[in-house]
Amino acid sequence: MMPLAWTTWDAELSYGPVYFSQKDAVRANPMGAEPLWGVAVVKEDDSRFLKTFPHSTLEWRSAEYGVDHEDVDTLLDIILHESYIPREDDPLALMDPASSRILAATRGTPVCWTPGVSDKDRLDAHLNRIAAVKKYRVRLEPASVDDRQGALTYVGSRRVAPADPLDPIRAAQLDPIRVESRRLAVEWARSTGGMAQEPNFSLKPPDAFMGMPTQMGAATI
């Protein structure tokens, strides 16, 4: 079974929305102003989608698996492919040939929250899951420079296509102090049997963003 072949074309930094009224904040995403990366992906059938993730995801994966914060290539490989890892507790996964092969190749291996396991063993296990995804389900590779430059020219853009579409993400270096703070949070969660909650579209740490309204409608300070 050959994996699906998808190509990455561009990467752009944006931000989650900020809401300034109580009415909007209650019904909308409370994430607010979190830096978000969007990676333009084209599937093998030429359909397109935008894969998005908070910039802090790079910090969290570095902290969770002991990946050097300067090894952005490994972090991006993990982030782009890990959402296609099937769940072991999903009975429908066994009905999908690709998922069943991934599960067979990775069953019983440690995850981020497995206690008493070294960072190396956790990372090796997770990279094995990523490798299985790329072998059996889907592999994301950069579109050629010529194709990406041709697309820019076609739409009238003066941009020059970078050597790799993910180069803008690589240029945004990770702060080792922020990564260390994530690592301490992960270590604490493991020691207490919990699980650190990383930012997502349904969670925002209280008063984490300047100017964000509180649930009572007052501005944070």
Short mmCIF file of C-alpha atoms in Angstrom, two decimals:
data_model
loop_
_atom_site.label_atom_id
_atom_site.label_comp_id
_atom_site.label_asym_id
_atom_site.label_seq_id
_atom_site.Cartn_x
_atom_site.Cartn_y
_atom_site.Cartn_z
CA MET A 1 0.00 0.00 0.00
CA MET A 2 1.44 3.33 -1.09
CA PRO A 3 0.91 6.39 1.14
CA LEU A 4 -0.97 9.41 -0.18
CA ALA A 5 1.37 12.02 -1.62
CA TRP A 6 0.51 15.57 -0.53
CA THR A 7 2.61 18.66 -1.21
CA THR A 8 3.25 21.79 0.84
CA TRP A 9 3.25 25.09 -1.05
CA ASP A 10 3.49 27.99 1.36
CA ALA A 11 3.66 28.92 5.04
CA GLU A 12 2.31 32.12 6.54
CA LEU A 13 2.04 33.53 10.06
CA SER A 14 -1.24 34.93 11.30
CA TYR A 15 -3.09 35.32 14.60
CA GLY A 16 -6.24 34.12 16.21
CA PRO A 17 -9.01 36.73 16.44
CA VAL A 18 -9.39 39.12 19.36
CA TYR A 19 -12.91 40.03 20.51
CA PHE A 20 -13.68 43.22 22.38
CA SER A 21 -17.26 42.63 23.43
CA GLN A 22 -18.60 40.19 25.97
CA LYS A 23 -21.21 39.00 23.51
CA ASP A 24 -18.64 38.08 20.85
CA ALA A 25 -16.16 36.61 23.33
CA VAL A 26 -18.74 34.22 24.79
CA ARG A 27 -19.71 32.66 21.50
CA ALA A 28 -16.35 32.80 19.72
CA ASN A 29 -12.94 31.23 20.01
CA PRO A 30 -11.37 32.50 23.26
CA MET A 31 -7.85 31.74 22.05
CA GLY A 32 -7.31 35.29 20.93
CA ALA A 33 -4.12 36.63 19.35
CA GLU A 34 -2.21 33.33 19.53
CA PRO A 35 0.38 33.31 16.71
CA LEU A 36 -0.77 30.72 14.18
CA TRP A 37 1.09 29.13 11.30
CA GLY A 38 -0.84 28.18 8.21
CA VAL A 39 0.69 25.66 5.79
CA ALA A 40 -0.93 25.44 2.34
CA VAL A 41 -1.29 21.79 1.33
CA VAL A 42 -2.42 20.28 -1.98
CA LYS A 43 -3.70 16.70 -1.98
CA GLU A 44 -3.07 14.13 -4.68
CA ASP A 45 -6.49 14.91 -6.20
CA ASP A 46 -5.53 18.64 -6.44
CA SER A 47 -7.90 19.65 -3.64
CA ARG A 48 -6.43 22.13 -1.15
CA PHE A 49 -6.54 22.82 2.56
CA LEU A 50 -4.73 24.95 5.11
CA LYS A 51 -3.11 23.08 7.98
CA THR A 52 -2.86 25.43 10.96
CA PHE A 53 -1.14 25.13 14.32
CA PRO A 54 -0.14 27.59 17.06
CA HIS A 55 3.52 28.59 17.07
CA SER A 56 3.70 27.30 20.64
CA THR A 57 3.11 23.77 19.32
CA LEU A 58 6.77 23.78 18.27
CA GLU A 59 7.72 24.60 21.87
CA TRP A 60 5.46 21.92 23.31
CA ARG A 61 6.75 19.14 21.06
CA SER A 62 10.31 20.13 21.90
CA ALA A 63 9.48 19.97 25.62
CA GLU A 64 7.39 16.78 25.48
CA TYR A 65 9.85 14.64 23.55
CA GLY A 66 13.22 16.23 24.31
CA VAL A 67 13.75 17.50 20.77
CA ASP A 68 16.45 20.16 20.56
CA HIS A 69 14.69 23.51 20.12
CA GLU A 70 16.96 24.26 17.15
CA ASP A 71 15.96 21.04 15.37
CA VAL A 72 12.93 22.61 13.71
CA ASP A 73 13.01 20.08 10.86
CA THR A 74 12.18 17.24 13.26
CA LEU A 75 9.55 19.34 15.04
CA LEU A 76 7.84 20.21 11.76
CA ASP A 77 7.93 16.60 10.58
CA ILE A 78 6.17 15.60 13.81
CA ILE A 79 3.57 18.38 13.69
CA LEU A 80 2.66 17.91 10.03
CA HIS A 81 2.12 14.15 10.33
CA GLU A 82 1.06 13.33 13.90
CA SER A 83 -2.62 14.20 13.37
CA TYR A 84 -2.82 11.15 11.07
CA ILE A 85 -1.76 8.71 13.79
CA PRO A 86 -4.80 6.48 14.46
CA ARG A 87 -6.11 6.08 17.99
CA GLU A 88 -5.59 2.66 19.54
CA ASP A 89 -9.02 2.85 21.20
CA ASP A 90 -10.83 3.57 17.92
CA PRO A 91 -12.46 0.33 16.69
CA LEU A 92 -13.04 1.86 13.25
CA ALA A 93 -9.29 2.27 12.80
CA LEU A 94 -8.94 -1.49 12.40
CA MET A 95 -11.28 -1.34 9.40
CA ASP A 96 -8.89 0.96 7.56
CA PRO A 97 -5.89 -0.91 6.09
CA ALA A 98 -3.50 2.03 6.53
CA SER A 99 -4.54 2.62 10.14
CA SER A 100 -4.30 -1.05 11.05
CA ARG A 101 -0.76 -1.22 9.66
CA ILE A 102 0.27 1.85 11.64
CA LEU A 103 -1.22 0.40 14.82
CA ALA A 104 0.49 -2.94 14.25
CA ALA A 105 3.84 -1.20 13.83
CA THR A 106 3.49 1.01 16.92
CA ARG A 107 1.29 -0.86 19.41
CA GLY A 108 2.58 -0.89 22.97
CA THR A 109 5.19 1.81 22.46
CA PRO A 110 5.44 4.66 25.01
CA VAL A 111 3.74 8.01 24.51
CA CYS A 112 4.57 11.42 25.92
CA TRP A 113 2.74 10.73 29.19
CA THR A 114 4.03 7.19 29.82
CA PRO A 115 5.75 7.33 33.24
CA GLY A 116 9.24 6.03 33.90
CA VAL A 117 10.44 6.40 30.30
CA SER A 118 13.43 8.40 29.10
CA ASP A 119 13.03 11.29 26.66
CA LYS A 120 15.01 9.28 24.12
CA ASP A 121 12.60 6.34 24.31
CA ARG A 122 9.59 8.66 24.06
CA LEU A 123 11.07 10.45 21.06
CA ASP A 124 12.12 7.23 19.33
CA ALA A 125 8.61 5.83 19.77
CA HIS A 126 6.96 8.99 18.44
CA LEU A 127 9.29 9.20 15.46
CA ASN A 128 8.44 5.56 14.76
CA ARG A 129 4.75 6.51 14.69
CA ILE A 130 5.51 9.39 12.33
CA ALA A 131 7.52 7.08 10.08
CA ALA A 132 4.62 4.60 10.02
CA VAL A 133 2.19 7.38 9.04
CA LYS A 134 4.50 8.42 6.19
CA LYS A 135 4.92 4.81 5.09
CA TYR A 136 1.28 3.70 5.18
CA ARG A 137 -1.03 6.74 5.20
CA VAL A 138 0.21 10.12 4.00
CA ARG A 139 3.50 11.86 3.33
CA LEU A 140 3.83 15.63 3.04
CA GLU A 141 6.66 16.84 0.84
CA PRO A 142 7.46 20.31 -0.55
CA ALA A 143 6.24 21.09 -4.03
CA SER A 144 9.04 21.90 -6.46
CA VAL A 145 10.46 25.40 -6.52
CA ASP A 146 9.50 25.72 -10.19
CA ASP A 147 5.86 24.81 -9.49
CA ARG A 148 5.63 27.19 -6.53
CA GLN A 149 7.30 30.03 -8.42
CA GLY A 150 4.99 29.42 -11.37
CA ALA A 151 1.96 29.67 -9.07
CA LEU A 152 3.23 32.98 -7.64
CA THR A 153 3.84 34.35 -11.11
CA TYR A 154 0.40 33.23 -12.27
CA VAL A 155 -1.37 35.20 -9.53
CA GLY A 156 0.78 38.26 -10.19
CA SER A 157 2.87 38.04 -7.02
CA ARG A 158 6.38 39.47 -6.96
CA ARG A 159 7.45 37.08 -4.24
CA VAL A 160 10.32 34.70 -4.84
CA ALA A 161 9.52 31.14 -3.83
CA PRO A 162 11.86 29.99 -1.03
CA ALA A 163 13.91 26.83 -1.41
CA ASP A 164 11.43 25.12 0.94
CA PRO A 165 7.89 26.38 1.63
CA LEU A 166 8.42 25.86 5.38
CA ASP A 167 11.46 28.16 5.51
CA PRO A 168 9.42 31.03 7.07
CA ILE A 169 8.68 28.75 10.05
CA ARG A 170 12.31 27.73 10.35
CA ALA A 171 13.31 31.41 10.41
CA ALA A 172 11.19 32.01 13.54
CA GLN A 173 13.64 30.68 16.10
CA LEU A 174 12.34 29.13 19.30
CA ASP A 175 13.11 30.78 22.62
CA PRO A 176 14.92 28.20 24.81
CA ILE A 177 13.54 29.84 27.97
CA ARG A 178 9.95 29.35 26.77
CA VAL A 179 10.76 25.75 25.79
CA GLU A 180 12.20 25.12 29.25
CA SER A 181 9.03 26.48 30.85
CA ARG A 182 7.01 24.00 28.78
CA ARG A 183 9.37 21.20 29.80
CA LEU A 184 8.84 22.00 33.48
CA ALA A 185 5.07 22.01 32.95
CA VAL A 186 5.27 18.61 31.24
CA GLU A 187 7.51 17.23 33.98
CA TRP A 188 5.09 18.43 36.66
CA ALA A 189 2.12 16.90 34.82
CA ARG A 190 3.88 13.54 34.54
CA SER A 191 4.83 13.55 38.23
CA THR A 192 1.24 14.25 39.26
CA GLY A 193 -0.34 11.82 36.83
CA GLY A 194 -1.98 14.64 34.91
CA MET A 195 -1.55 16.01 31.43
CA ALA A 196 -0.36 19.49 30.53
CA GLN A 197 -2.94 21.43 28.53
CA GLU A 198 -1.36 23.18 25.59
CA PRO A 199 -3.16 26.11 23.93
CA ASN A 200 -5.88 25.30 21.44
CA PHE A 201 -9.00 26.87 20.03
CA SER A 202 -11.07 26.14 23.14
CA LEU A 203 -8.62 27.20 25.84
CA LYS A 204 -6.86 30.40 26.77
CA PRO A 205 -4.95 30.80 30.03
CA PRO A 206 -6.59 33.62 32.03
CA ASP A 207 -5.13 37.06 31.38
CA ALA A 208 -2.59 35.58 28.97
CA PHE A 209 -3.01 38.21 26.28
CA MET A 210 -2.86 41.97 26.73
CA GLY A 211 -6.10 43.67 25.73
CA MET A 212 -8.19 40.50 25.78
CA PRO A 213 -11.57 41.02 27.44
CA THR A 214 -12.41 38.91 30.46
CA GLN A 215 -15.69 37.03 30.69
CA MET A 216 -17.05 40.02 32.61
CA GLY A 217 -16.18 42.36 29.76
CA ALA A 218 -13.40 44.23 31.55
CA ALA A 219 -10.05 44.66 29.85
CA THR A 220 -7.09 42.77 31.25
CA ILE A 221 -4.21 44.79 32.63
#
